[in-house]
Coordinates of C-alpha atoms and ligand atoms in Angstrom, one line a residue:
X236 CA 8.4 -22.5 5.5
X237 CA 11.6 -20.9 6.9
X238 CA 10.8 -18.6 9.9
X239 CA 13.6 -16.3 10.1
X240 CA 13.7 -14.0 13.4
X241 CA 17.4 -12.2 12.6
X242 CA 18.8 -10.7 10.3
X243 CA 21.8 -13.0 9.6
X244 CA 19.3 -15.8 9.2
X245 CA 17.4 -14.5 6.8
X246 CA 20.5 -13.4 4.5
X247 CA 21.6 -17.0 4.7
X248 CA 18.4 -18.2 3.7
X249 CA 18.0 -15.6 0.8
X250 CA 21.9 -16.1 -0.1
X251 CA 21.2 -20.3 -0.1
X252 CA 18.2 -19.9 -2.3
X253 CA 20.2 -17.3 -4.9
X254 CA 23.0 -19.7 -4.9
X255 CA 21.0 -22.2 -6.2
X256 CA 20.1 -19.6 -9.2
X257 CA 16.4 -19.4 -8.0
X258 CA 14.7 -16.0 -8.7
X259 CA 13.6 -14.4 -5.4
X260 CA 10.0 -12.6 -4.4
X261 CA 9.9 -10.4 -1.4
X262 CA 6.6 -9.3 0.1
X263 CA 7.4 -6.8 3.2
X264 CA 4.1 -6.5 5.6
X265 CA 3.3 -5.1 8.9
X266 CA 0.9 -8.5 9.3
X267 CA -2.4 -8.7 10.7
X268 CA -2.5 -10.5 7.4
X269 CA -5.8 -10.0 5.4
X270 CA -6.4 -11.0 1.1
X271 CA -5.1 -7.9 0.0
X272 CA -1.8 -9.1 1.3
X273 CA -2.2 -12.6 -0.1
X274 CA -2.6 -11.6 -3.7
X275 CA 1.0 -9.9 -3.1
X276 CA 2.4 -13.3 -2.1
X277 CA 0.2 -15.1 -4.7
X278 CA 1.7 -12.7 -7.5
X279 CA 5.3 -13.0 -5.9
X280 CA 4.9 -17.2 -6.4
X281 CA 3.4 -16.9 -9.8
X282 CA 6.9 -14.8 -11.0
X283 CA 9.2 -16.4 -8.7
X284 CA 10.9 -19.6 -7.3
X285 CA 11.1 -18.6 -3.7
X286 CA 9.0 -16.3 -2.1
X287 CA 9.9 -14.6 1.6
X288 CA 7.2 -12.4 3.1
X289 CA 8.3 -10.1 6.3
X290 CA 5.9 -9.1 8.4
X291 CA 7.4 -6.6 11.1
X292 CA 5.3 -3.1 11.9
X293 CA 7.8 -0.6 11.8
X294 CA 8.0 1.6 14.5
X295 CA 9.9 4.5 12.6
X296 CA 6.5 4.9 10.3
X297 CA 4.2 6.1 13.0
X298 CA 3.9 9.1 14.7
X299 CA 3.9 9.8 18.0
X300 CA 0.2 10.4 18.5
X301 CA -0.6 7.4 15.8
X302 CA -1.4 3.5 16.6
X303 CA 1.3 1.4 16.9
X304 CA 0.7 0.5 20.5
X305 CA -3.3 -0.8 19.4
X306 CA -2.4 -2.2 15.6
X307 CA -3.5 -5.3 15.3
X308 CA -0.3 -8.3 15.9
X309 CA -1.9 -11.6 14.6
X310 CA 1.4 -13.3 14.4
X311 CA 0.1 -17.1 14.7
X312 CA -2.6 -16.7 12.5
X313 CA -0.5 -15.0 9.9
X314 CA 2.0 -17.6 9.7
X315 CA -0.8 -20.0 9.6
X316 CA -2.4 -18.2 6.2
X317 CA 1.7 -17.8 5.0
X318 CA 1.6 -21.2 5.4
X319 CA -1.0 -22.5 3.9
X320 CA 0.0 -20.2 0.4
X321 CA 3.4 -22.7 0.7
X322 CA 5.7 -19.6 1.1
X323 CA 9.3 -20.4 1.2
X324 CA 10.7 -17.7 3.8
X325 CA 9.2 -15.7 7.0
X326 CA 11.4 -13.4 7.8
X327 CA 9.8 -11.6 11.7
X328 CA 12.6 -9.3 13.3
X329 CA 12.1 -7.6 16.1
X330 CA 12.1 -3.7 16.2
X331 CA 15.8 -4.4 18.1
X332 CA 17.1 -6.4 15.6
X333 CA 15.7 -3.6 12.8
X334 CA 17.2 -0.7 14.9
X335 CA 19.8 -1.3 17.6
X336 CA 20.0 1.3 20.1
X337 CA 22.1 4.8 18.0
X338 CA 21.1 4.1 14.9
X339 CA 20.9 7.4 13.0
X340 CA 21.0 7.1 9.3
X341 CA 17.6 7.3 7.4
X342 CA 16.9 7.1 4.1
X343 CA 14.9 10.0 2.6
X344 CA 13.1 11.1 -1.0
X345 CA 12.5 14.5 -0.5
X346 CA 9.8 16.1 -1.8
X347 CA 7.5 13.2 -2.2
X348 CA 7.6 11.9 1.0
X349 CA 5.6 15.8 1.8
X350 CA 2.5 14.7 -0.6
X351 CA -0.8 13.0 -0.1
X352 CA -0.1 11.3 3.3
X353 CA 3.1 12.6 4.2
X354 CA 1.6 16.2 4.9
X355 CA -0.4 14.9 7.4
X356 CA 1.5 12.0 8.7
X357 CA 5.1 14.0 9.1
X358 CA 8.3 11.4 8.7
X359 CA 5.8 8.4 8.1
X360 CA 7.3 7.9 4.8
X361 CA 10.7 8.7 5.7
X362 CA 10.0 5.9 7.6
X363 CA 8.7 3.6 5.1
X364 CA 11.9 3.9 2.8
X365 CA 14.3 3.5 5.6
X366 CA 12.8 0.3 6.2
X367 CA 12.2 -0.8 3.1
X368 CA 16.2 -0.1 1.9
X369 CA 17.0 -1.7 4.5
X370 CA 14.5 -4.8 4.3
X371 CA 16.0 -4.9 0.4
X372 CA 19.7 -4.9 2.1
X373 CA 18.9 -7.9 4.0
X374 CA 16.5 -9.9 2.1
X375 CA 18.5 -9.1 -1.5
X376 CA 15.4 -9.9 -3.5
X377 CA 15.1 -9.6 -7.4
X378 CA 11.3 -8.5 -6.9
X379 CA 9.2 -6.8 -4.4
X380 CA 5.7 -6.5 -4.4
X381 CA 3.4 -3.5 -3.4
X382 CA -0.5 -2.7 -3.1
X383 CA -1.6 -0.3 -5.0
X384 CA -4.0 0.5 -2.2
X385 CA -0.8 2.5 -1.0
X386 CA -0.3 4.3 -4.3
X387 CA 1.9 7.3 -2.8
X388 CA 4.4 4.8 -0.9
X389 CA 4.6 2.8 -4.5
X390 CA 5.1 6.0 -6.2
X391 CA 8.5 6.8 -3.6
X392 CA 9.8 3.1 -3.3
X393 CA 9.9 2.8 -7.2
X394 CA 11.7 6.6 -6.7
X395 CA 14.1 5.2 -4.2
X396 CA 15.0 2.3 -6.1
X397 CA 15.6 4.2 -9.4
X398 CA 17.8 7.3 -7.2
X399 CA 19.8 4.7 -5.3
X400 CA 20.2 1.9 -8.4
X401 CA 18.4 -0.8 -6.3
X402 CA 19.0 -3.8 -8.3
X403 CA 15.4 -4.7 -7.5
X404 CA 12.5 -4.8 -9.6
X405 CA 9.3 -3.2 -8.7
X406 CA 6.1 -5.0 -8.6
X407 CA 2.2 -3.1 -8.1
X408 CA -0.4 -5.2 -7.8
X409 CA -4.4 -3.8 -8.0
X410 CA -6.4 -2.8 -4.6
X411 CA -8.3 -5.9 -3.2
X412 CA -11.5 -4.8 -2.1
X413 CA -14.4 -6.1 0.4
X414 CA -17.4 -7.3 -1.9
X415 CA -19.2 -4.4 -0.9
X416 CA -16.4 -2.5 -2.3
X417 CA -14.4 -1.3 0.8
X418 CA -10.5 -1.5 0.3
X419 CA -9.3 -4.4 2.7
X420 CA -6.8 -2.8 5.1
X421 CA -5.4 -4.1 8.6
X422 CA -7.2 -1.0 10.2
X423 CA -10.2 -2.1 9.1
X424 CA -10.4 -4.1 12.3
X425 CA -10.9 -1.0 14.2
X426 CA -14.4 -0.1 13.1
X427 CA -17.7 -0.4 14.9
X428 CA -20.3 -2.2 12.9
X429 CA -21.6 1.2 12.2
X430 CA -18.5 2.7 11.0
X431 CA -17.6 -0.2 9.2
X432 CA -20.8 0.6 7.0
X433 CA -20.4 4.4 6.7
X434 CA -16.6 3.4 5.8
X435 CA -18.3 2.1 2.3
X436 CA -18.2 5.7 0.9
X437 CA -14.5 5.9 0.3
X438 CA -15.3 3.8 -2.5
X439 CA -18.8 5.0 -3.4
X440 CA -16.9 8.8 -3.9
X441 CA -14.3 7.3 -5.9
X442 CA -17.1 5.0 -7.7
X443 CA -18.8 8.8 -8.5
X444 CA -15.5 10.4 -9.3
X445 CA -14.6 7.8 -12.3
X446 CA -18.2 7.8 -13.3
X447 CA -18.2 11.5 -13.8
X448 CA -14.4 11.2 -15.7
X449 CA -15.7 8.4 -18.3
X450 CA -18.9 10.9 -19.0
X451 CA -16.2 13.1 -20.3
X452 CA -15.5 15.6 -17.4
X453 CA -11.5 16.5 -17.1
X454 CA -11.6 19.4 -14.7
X455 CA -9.8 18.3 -11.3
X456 CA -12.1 20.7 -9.2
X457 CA -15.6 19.8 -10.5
X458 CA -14.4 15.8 -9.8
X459 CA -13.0 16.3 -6.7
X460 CA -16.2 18.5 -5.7
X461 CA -18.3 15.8 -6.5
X462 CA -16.4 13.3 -5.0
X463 CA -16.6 15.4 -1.7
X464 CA -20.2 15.9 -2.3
X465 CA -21.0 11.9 -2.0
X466 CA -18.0 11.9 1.0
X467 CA -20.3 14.2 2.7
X468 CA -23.3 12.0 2.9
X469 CA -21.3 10.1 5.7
X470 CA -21.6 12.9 9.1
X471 CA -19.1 10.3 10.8
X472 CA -16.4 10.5 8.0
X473 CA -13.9 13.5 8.0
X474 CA -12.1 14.1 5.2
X475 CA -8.3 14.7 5.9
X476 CA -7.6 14.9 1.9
X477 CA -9.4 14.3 -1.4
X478 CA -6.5 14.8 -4.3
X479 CA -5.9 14.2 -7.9
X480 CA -2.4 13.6 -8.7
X481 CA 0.0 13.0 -11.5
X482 CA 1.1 9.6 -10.0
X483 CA 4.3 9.6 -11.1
X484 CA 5.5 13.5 -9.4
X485 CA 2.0 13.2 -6.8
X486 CA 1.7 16.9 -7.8
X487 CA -2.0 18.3 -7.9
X488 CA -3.4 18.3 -11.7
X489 CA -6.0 20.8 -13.1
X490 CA -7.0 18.7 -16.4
X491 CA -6.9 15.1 -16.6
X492 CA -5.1 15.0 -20.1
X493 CA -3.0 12.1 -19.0
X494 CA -3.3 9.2 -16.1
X495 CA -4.3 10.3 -12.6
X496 CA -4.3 9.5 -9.3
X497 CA -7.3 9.8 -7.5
X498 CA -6.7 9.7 -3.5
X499 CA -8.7 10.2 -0.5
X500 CA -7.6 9.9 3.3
X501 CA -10.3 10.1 5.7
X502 CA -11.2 9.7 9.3
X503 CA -13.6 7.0 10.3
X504 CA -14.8 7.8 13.8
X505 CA -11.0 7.9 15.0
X506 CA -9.7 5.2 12.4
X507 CA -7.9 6.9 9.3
X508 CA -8.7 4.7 5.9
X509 CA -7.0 5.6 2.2
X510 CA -8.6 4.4 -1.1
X511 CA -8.0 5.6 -4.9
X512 CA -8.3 4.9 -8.3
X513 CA -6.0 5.5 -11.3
X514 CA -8.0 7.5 -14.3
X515 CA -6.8 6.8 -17.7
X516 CA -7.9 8.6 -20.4
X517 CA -8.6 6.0 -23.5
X518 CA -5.1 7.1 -25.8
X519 CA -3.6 6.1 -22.1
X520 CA -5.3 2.8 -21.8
X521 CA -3.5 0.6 -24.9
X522 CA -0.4 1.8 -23.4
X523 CA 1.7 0.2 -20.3
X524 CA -0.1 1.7 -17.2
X525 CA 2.2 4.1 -14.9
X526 CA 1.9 2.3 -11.4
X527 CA -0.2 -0.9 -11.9
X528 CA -3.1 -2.3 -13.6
X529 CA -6.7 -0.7 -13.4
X530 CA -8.5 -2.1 -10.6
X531 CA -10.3 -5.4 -10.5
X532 CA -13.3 -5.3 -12.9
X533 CA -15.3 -5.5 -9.5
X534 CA -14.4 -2.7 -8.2
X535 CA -15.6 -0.5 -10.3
X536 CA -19.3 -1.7 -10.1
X537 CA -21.4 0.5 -8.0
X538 CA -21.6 -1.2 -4.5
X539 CA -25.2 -1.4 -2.7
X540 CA -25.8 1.8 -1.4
X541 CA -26.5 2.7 2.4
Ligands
AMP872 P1 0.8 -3.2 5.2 O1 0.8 -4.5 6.0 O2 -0.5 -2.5 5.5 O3 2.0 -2.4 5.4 O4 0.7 -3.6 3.7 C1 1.7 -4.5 3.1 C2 1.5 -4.4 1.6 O5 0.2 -4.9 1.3 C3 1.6 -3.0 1.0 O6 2.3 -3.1 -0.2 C4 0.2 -2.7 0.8 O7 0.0 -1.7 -0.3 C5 -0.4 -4.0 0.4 N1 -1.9 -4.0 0.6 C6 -2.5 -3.7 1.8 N2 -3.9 -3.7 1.6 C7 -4.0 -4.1 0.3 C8 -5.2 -4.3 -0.5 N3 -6.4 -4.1 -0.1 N4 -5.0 -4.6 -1.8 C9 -3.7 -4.8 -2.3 N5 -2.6 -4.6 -1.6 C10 -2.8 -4.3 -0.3

Protein backbone atom coordinates (compact mmCIF):
# COMPACT_ATOMS: atom_id res chain seq x y z
CA UNK A 1 0.00 0.00 0.00
CA UNK A 2 1.04 3.43 -1.33
CA UNK A 3 0.80 6.08 1.44
CA UNK A 4 0.48 9.24 -0.38
CA UNK A 5 0.84 12.49 2.01
CA UNK A 6 0.68 15.30 -1.11
CA UNK A 7 -1.07 15.96 -3.61
CA UNK A 8 1.44 15.57 -6.50
CA UNK A 9 2.09 12.11 -5.13
CA UNK A 10 -1.01 10.88 -5.22
CA UNK A 11 -1.78 12.13 -8.96
CA UNK A 12 1.31 10.23 -9.90
CA UNK A 13 0.17 7.25 -8.31
CA UNK A 14 -3.42 7.51 -9.74
CA UNK A 15 -1.97 8.67 -13.25
CA UNK A 16 0.70 5.45 -13.12
CA UNK A 17 -2.09 3.07 -12.32
CA UNK A 18 -4.57 4.70 -15.25
CA UNK A 19 -1.66 4.43 -17.52
CA UNK A 20 -1.52 0.97 -17.11
CA UNK A 21 -5.40 0.89 -18.25
CA UNK A 22 -6.47 -0.30 -14.62
CA UNK A 23 -10.00 0.96 -13.54
CA UNK A 24 -9.67 3.12 -10.44
CA UNK A 25 -11.91 2.97 -7.00
CA UNK A 26 -11.78 5.92 -4.68
CA UNK A 27 -13.10 5.78 -1.16
CA UNK A 28 -12.75 9.47 0.53
CA UNK A 29 -13.04 9.12 4.61
CA UNK A 30 -12.44 11.26 7.54
CA UNK A 31 -10.84 7.89 9.27
CA UNK A 32 -11.31 6.68 12.63
CA UNK A 33 -11.94 3.72 10.34
CA UNK A 34 -14.91 1.45 11.51
CA UNK A 35 -16.87 -1.66 9.10
CA UNK A 36 -19.16 0.70 7.59
CA UNK A 37 -16.11 2.17 5.95
CA UNK A 38 -14.69 -1.23 5.02
CA UNK A 39 -17.59 -2.46 2.95
CA UNK A 40 -16.93 0.88 0.88
CA UNK A 41 -13.35 -0.33 0.16
CA UNK A 42 -14.51 -3.98 -0.11
CA UNK A 43 -17.18 -2.89 -2.82
CA UNK A 44 -14.45 -0.45 -4.50
CA UNK A 45 -12.01 -3.90 -4.88
CA UNK A 46 -14.79 -6.12 -5.95
CA UNK A 47 -15.45 -3.33 -9.18
CA UNK A 48 -12.08 -2.22 -9.51
CA UNK A 49 -8.31 -2.88 -10.08
CA UNK A 50 -6.83 -0.35 -7.80
CA UNK A 51 -8.45 0.98 -4.93
CA UNK A 52 -7.10 4.45 -3.09
CA UNK A 53 -8.96 5.40 0.13
CA UNK A 54 -8.30 9.03 1.64
CA UNK A 55 -8.81 9.62 4.89
CA UNK A 56 -8.35 13.37 5.76
CA UNK A 57 -11.27 15.22 8.16
CA UNK A 58 -12.02 18.21 6.43
CA UNK A 59 -11.96 21.14 8.31
CA UNK A 60 -14.27 23.19 5.89
CA UNK A 61 -17.28 20.68 6.89
CA UNK A 62 -17.60 21.62 10.54
CA UNK A 63 -18.88 24.47 12.12
CA UNK A 64 -17.45 26.48 14.39
CA UNK A 65 -19.14 25.34 17.57
CA UNK A 66 -18.96 21.42 16.07
CA UNK A 67 -16.06 18.66 16.86
CA UNK A 68 -13.23 18.72 14.90
CA UNK A 69 -10.83 19.50 17.58
CA UNK A 70 -12.29 16.05 19.75
CA UNK A 71 -13.01 13.67 16.44
CA UNK A 72 -11.55 10.77 16.80
CA UNK A 73 -7.74 10.52 14.58
CA UNK A 74 -6.80 6.76 14.56
CA UNK A 75 -4.37 7.18 11.89
CA UNK A 76 -2.03 4.03 12.68
CA UNK A 77 -4.80 1.81 13.26
CA UNK A 78 -6.50 2.84 10.17
CA UNK A 79 -3.78 2.19 7.96
CA UNK A 80 -3.30 -0.98 9.73
CA UNK A 81 -7.18 -2.22 8.81
CA UNK A 82 -6.45 -0.41 5.05
CA UNK A 83 -3.88 -2.64 5.10
CA UNK A 84 -4.91 -5.69 5.90
CA UNK A 85 -8.07 -5.16 3.04
CA UNK A 86 -4.69 -5.12 0.53
CA UNK A 87 -5.71 -1.50 -0.74
CA UNK A 88 -3.51 -0.19 -3.39
CA UNK A 89 -3.33 3.72 -2.48
CA UNK A 90 -3.60 5.93 0.94
CA UNK A 91 -3.80 9.09 0.05
CA UNK A 92 -3.52 11.36 3.95
CA UNK A 93 -3.04 15.20 3.13
CA UNK A 94 -2.82 17.59 5.56
CA UNK A 95 -5.56 20.37 5.92
CA UNK A 96 -2.36 22.69 4.39
CA UNK A 97 -1.84 20.74 1.61
CA UNK A 98 -6.04 20.63 1.03
CA UNK A 99 -6.20 24.47 1.50
CA UNK A 100 -3.08 26.68 1.31
CA UNK A 101 -3.39 29.84 3.04
CA UNK A 102 -6.17 32.42 0.42
CA UNK A 103 -7.92 29.81 -0.95
CA UNK A 104 -11.38 31.15 -1.77
CA UNK A 105 -13.25 29.17 -4.30
CA UNK A 106 -15.94 26.71 -3.06
CA UNK A 107 -17.99 24.56 -4.71
CA UNK A 108 -21.69 24.93 -3.98
CA UNK A 109 -25.30 22.92 -4.90
CA UNK A 110 -27.68 25.30 -3.86
CA UNK A 111 -30.67 24.49 -2.56
CA UNK A 112 -29.86 20.98 -1.34
CA UNK A 113 -27.04 21.76 0.57
CA UNK A 114 -30.17 23.76 2.90
CA UNK A 115 -32.13 20.24 3.59
CA UNK A 116 -31.98 17.65 6.19
CA UNK A 117 -28.62 18.39 7.80
CA UNK A 118 -27.68 21.41 6.09
CA UNK A 119 -30.42 23.50 7.99
CA UNK A 120 -28.85 22.79 11.04
CA UNK A 121 -25.31 22.43 10.23
CA UNK A 122 -24.92 25.80 7.94
CA UNK A 123 -22.01 25.45 5.14
CA UNK A 124 -21.33 21.76 6.26
CA UNK A 125 -22.18 20.52 2.95
CA UNK A 126 -20.77 23.28 1.07
CA UNK A 127 -18.03 21.86 2.57
CA UNK A 128 -18.44 18.40 1.77
CA UNK A 129 -18.59 19.11 -2.09
CA UNK A 130 -15.68 21.41 -2.05
CA UNK A 131 -13.71 18.75 -0.85
CA UNK A 132 -14.98 16.14 -2.59
CA UNK A 133 -14.42 18.07 -6.26
CA UNK A 134 -11.52 18.58 -5.26
CA UNK A 135 -10.46 15.02 -3.81
CA UNK A 136 -12.04 13.87 -7.53
CA UNK A 137 -9.43 16.59 -9.19
CA UNK A 138 -6.62 14.94 -7.65
CA UNK A 139 -7.37 11.35 -7.23
CA UNK A 140 -9.15 11.24 -11.03
CA UNK A 141 -10.95 8.11 -10.14
CA UNK A 142 -13.59 6.26 -12.43
CA UNK A 143 -15.66 5.34 -9.14
CA UNK A 144 -16.32 6.67 -5.84
CA UNK A 145 -18.00 5.07 -3.20
CA UNK A 146 -20.55 6.51 -0.60
CA UNK A 147 -22.59 5.21 2.55
CA UNK A 148 -25.85 5.46 2.37
CA UNK A 149 -25.83 6.06 6.07
CA UNK A 150 -25.17 9.74 4.66
CA UNK A 151 -28.12 9.66 2.27
CA UNK A 152 -28.41 13.61 1.89
CA UNK A 153 -24.50 14.08 1.13
CA UNK A 154 -25.03 11.04 -1.65
CA UNK A 155 -28.09 12.71 -2.84
CA UNK A 156 -25.70 16.28 -3.56
CA UNK A 157 -22.39 14.48 -4.69
CA UNK A 158 -24.36 12.46 -7.32
CA UNK A 159 -25.95 16.31 -7.99
CA UNK A 160 -22.53 17.73 -8.29
CA UNK A 161 -21.21 15.27 -10.45
CA UNK A 162 -24.20 15.34 -12.88
CA UNK A 163 -24.11 19.70 -12.88
CA UNK A 164 -20.41 19.86 -13.31
CA UNK A 165 -20.07 16.54 -15.85
CA UNK A 166 -17.68 14.69 -13.40
CA UNK A 167 -16.52 11.96 -15.44
CA UNK A 168 -16.92 9.85 -12.30
CA UNK A 169 -19.24 7.26 -11.56
CA UNK A 170 -21.25 7.19 -8.41
CA UNK A 171 -21.34 4.31 -6.09
CA UNK A 172 -23.97 3.87 -2.73
CA UNK A 173 -23.46 1.24 -0.79
CA UNK A 174 -26.23 0.04 2.18
CA UNK A 175 -25.93 1.37 5.99
CA UNK A 176 -23.71 -1.08 8.09
CA UNK A 177 -25.27 -1.43 11.28
CA UNK A 178 -24.08 -2.66 14.96
CA UNK A 179 -25.83 -6.18 15.60
CA UNK A 180 -28.11 -4.58 17.79
CA UNK A 181 -28.97 -2.44 14.99
CA UNK A 182 -27.27 0.99 15.68
CA UNK A 183 -25.77 2.53 12.43
CA UNK A 184 -21.80 2.27 12.83
CA UNK A 185 -20.50 5.85 12.75
CA UNK A 186 -17.00 7.36 13.94
CA UNK A 187 -19.02 9.40 16.57
CA UNK A 188 -20.23 6.56 17.97
CA UNK A 189 -17.07 6.57 20.06
CA UNK A 190 -18.32 9.41 21.91
CA UNK A 191 -21.13 7.76 23.93
CA UNK A 192 -21.20 6.69 27.57
CA UNK A 193 -22.28 3.14 28.00
CA UNK A 194 -25.57 4.53 28.81
CA UNK A 195 -26.03 6.62 25.77
CA UNK A 196 -24.56 4.14 23.69
CA UNK A 197 -27.76 2.03 24.67
CA UNK A 198 -30.45 4.68 24.51
CA UNK A 199 -28.58 5.56 21.01
CA UNK A 200 -30.49 2.04 19.86
CA UNK A 201 -33.76 3.93 19.16
CA UNK A 202 -32.62 5.70 15.97
CA UNK A 203 -33.13 2.52 14.59
CA UNK A 204 -35.96 1.04 16.73
CA UNK A 205 -38.07 4.48 15.28
CA UNK A 206 -37.09 3.84 11.88
CA UNK A 207 -37.69 -0.09 12.60
CA UNK A 208 -41.59 1.31 13.63
CA UNK A 209 -41.70 3.73 10.87
CA UNK A 210 -41.25 0.93 7.96
CA UNK A 211 -43.27 -1.45 9.95
CA UNK A 212 -46.22 0.99 9.93
CA UNK A 213 -45.42 1.79 5.83
CA UNK A 214 -45.60 -2.16 4.84
CA UNK A 215 -49.05 -2.40 7.00
CA UNK A 216 -50.19 -0.09 4.29
CA UNK A 217 -49.95 3.52 5.93
CA UNK A 218 -48.78 6.31 3.22
CA UNK A 219 -49.47 9.52 5.12
CA UNK A 220 -45.97 11.32 5.96
CA UNK A 221 -47.44 12.81 9.24
CA UNK A 222 -48.98 9.74 10.93
CA UNK A 223 -45.32 7.82 10.15
CA UNK A 224 -43.30 10.41 11.16
CA UNK A 225 -45.67 10.89 14.41
CA UNK A 226 -45.12 7.49 15.24
CA UNK A 227 -41.68 7.37 14.60
CA UNK A 228 -41.35 10.38 17.07
CA UNK A 229 -43.53 8.59 19.41
CA UNK A 230 -40.96 5.55 19.83
CA UNK A 231 -37.91 8.52 19.65
CA UNK A 232 -39.59 9.79 22.70
CA UNK A 233 -39.16 6.76 24.79
CA UNK A 234 -35.41 7.79 25.08
CA UNK A 235 -35.60 11.31 27.75
CA UNK A 236 -31.67 11.59 26.80
CA UNK A 237 -32.28 11.74 22.98
CA UNK A 238 -33.27 15.19 21.35
CA UNK A 239 -34.59 15.20 18.19
CA UNK A 240 -32.97 17.81 15.86
CA UNK A 241 -35.09 16.46 12.72
CA UNK A 242 -37.32 13.45 11.87
CA UNK A 243 -38.13 13.87 7.80
CA UNK A 244 -39.50 12.00 4.94
CA UNK A 245 -38.04 13.08 1.74
CA UNK A 246 -38.23 12.51 -1.98
CA UNK A 247 -34.48 11.38 -2.14
CA UNK A 248 -33.74 12.48 -5.12
CA UNK A 249 -35.00 16.63 -4.64
CA UNK A 250 -34.83 15.98 -0.27
CA UNK A 251 -38.08 17.94 -0.41
CA UNK A 252 -40.74 16.98 2.33
CA UNK A 253 -43.48 14.38 0.95
CA UNK A 254 -47.10 14.13 2.12
CA UNK A 255 -47.96 10.52 0.45
CA UNK A 256 -45.52 7.93 0.02
CA UNK A 257 -46.67 7.10 -3.68
CA UNK A 258 -43.12 6.66 -4.74
CA UNK A 259 -39.56 5.82 -2.91
CA UNK A 260 -38.76 7.83 0.32
CA UNK A 261 -36.34 8.87 2.40
CA UNK A 262 -36.80 8.41 5.86
CA UNK A 263 -34.13 10.58 8.00
CA UNK A 264 -33.62 11.37 11.59
CA UNK A 265 -30.79 13.62 13.23
CA UNK A 266 -30.75 13.51 16.88
CA UNK A 267 -28.73 14.45 19.86
CA UNK A 268 -27.36 11.85 22.08
CA UNK A 269 -26.35 13.47 25.34
CA UNK A 270 -24.20 16.07 23.34
CA UNK A 271 -23.18 13.58 20.40
CA UNK A 272 -25.41 14.17 17.15
CA UNK A 273 -26.14 10.58 15.32
CA UNK A 274 -28.12 10.29 11.72
CA UNK A 275 -29.89 7.04 10.59
CA UNK A 276 -32.66 6.35 7.68
CA UNK A 277 -34.24 4.06 5.58
CA UNK A 278 -35.35 4.15 2.02
CA UNK A 279 -39.30 3.12 1.70
CA UNK A 280 -40.31 1.61 -1.56
CA UNK A 281 -43.55 0.99 -2.28
CA UNK A 282 -43.81 -2.76 -4.12
CA UNK A 283 -44.39 -1.21 -8.09
CA UNK A 284 -40.96 0.64 -6.90
CA UNK A 285 -39.21 -2.44 -5.76
CA UNK A 286 -38.67 -4.58 -9.29
CA UNK A 287 -37.26 -1.43 -10.54
CA UNK A 288 -33.49 0.01 -10.19
CA UNK A 289 -33.51 1.71 -6.63
CA UNK A 290 -32.95 5.73 -6.64
CA UNK A 291 -29.80 5.93 -4.24
CA UNK A 292 -28.73 2.36 -3.29
CA UNK A 293 -29.95 -0.94 -2.37
CA UNK A 294 -32.51 -1.60 0.61
CA UNK A 295 -30.72 -2.12 3.65
CA UNK A 296 -29.03 -5.33 4.78
CA UNK A 297 -31.83 -8.03 5.42
CA UNK A 298 -30.54 -7.50 9.11
CA UNK A 299 -31.39 -4.45 9.60
CA UNK A 300 -34.66 -4.48 9.26
CA UNK A 301 -35.30 -7.12 12.03
CA UNK A 302 -36.50 -5.66 15.23
CA UNK A 303 -33.43 -5.32 17.53
CA UNK A 304 -33.81 -6.39 21.33
CA UNK A 305 -35.56 -3.83 22.98
CA UNK A 306 -34.30 -1.71 26.06
P1 LIG B 1 -16.90 9.53 7.14
O1 LIG B 1 -15.55 9.00 7.49
O2 LIG B 1 -17.85 9.55 8.29
O3 LIG B 1 -16.83 10.82 6.37
O4 LIG B 1 -17.53 8.47 6.14
C1 LIG B 1 -16.87 8.11 4.96
C2 LIG B 1 -17.81 7.30 4.10
O5 LIG B 1 -18.22 6.14 4.82
C3 LIG B 1 -19.10 8.07 3.75
O6 LIG B 1 -19.44 7.81 2.40
C4 LIG B 1 -20.11 7.48 4.70
O7 LIG B 1 -21.44 7.53 4.21
C5 LIG B 1 -19.63 6.03 4.78
N1 LIG B 1 -20.13 5.40 6.00
C6 LIG B 1 -19.99 5.87 7.27
N2 LIG B 1 -20.66 5.05 8.12
C7 LIG B 1 -21.21 4.07 7.38
C8 LIG B 1 -22.02 2.93 7.67
N3 LIG B 1 -22.40 2.64 8.91
N4 LIG B 1 -22.41 2.13 6.65
C9 LIG B 1 -22.03 2.43 5.38
N5 LIG B 1 -21.27 3.48 5.03
C10 LIG B 1 -20.87 4.30 6.01
Amino acid sequence: MKICKTIDEMRAASRAARHRGKRLGFVPTMGALHEGHLSLVRAAKAKCDVVAVSIFVNPLQFGPSEDLAKYPRTFDHDRDLLKKEVIDILFAPTPEEMYPAGAITYVTVDGLSEKLCGRSRPGHFRGVTTVVAKLFHIVETDLAFFGQKDAAQATIIRRMVQDLNLPVEIVVCPIVREPDGLAMSSRNAYLSPQERKSARVLNRSLIDVKNQFHQGERKATNLINAGKQVLAEEPGVHLDYFEIVDPATLDPMQQLASTALVAIAAFVGNTRLIDNVLLRPMWARASPPVLSPADPPQALQSPPKK
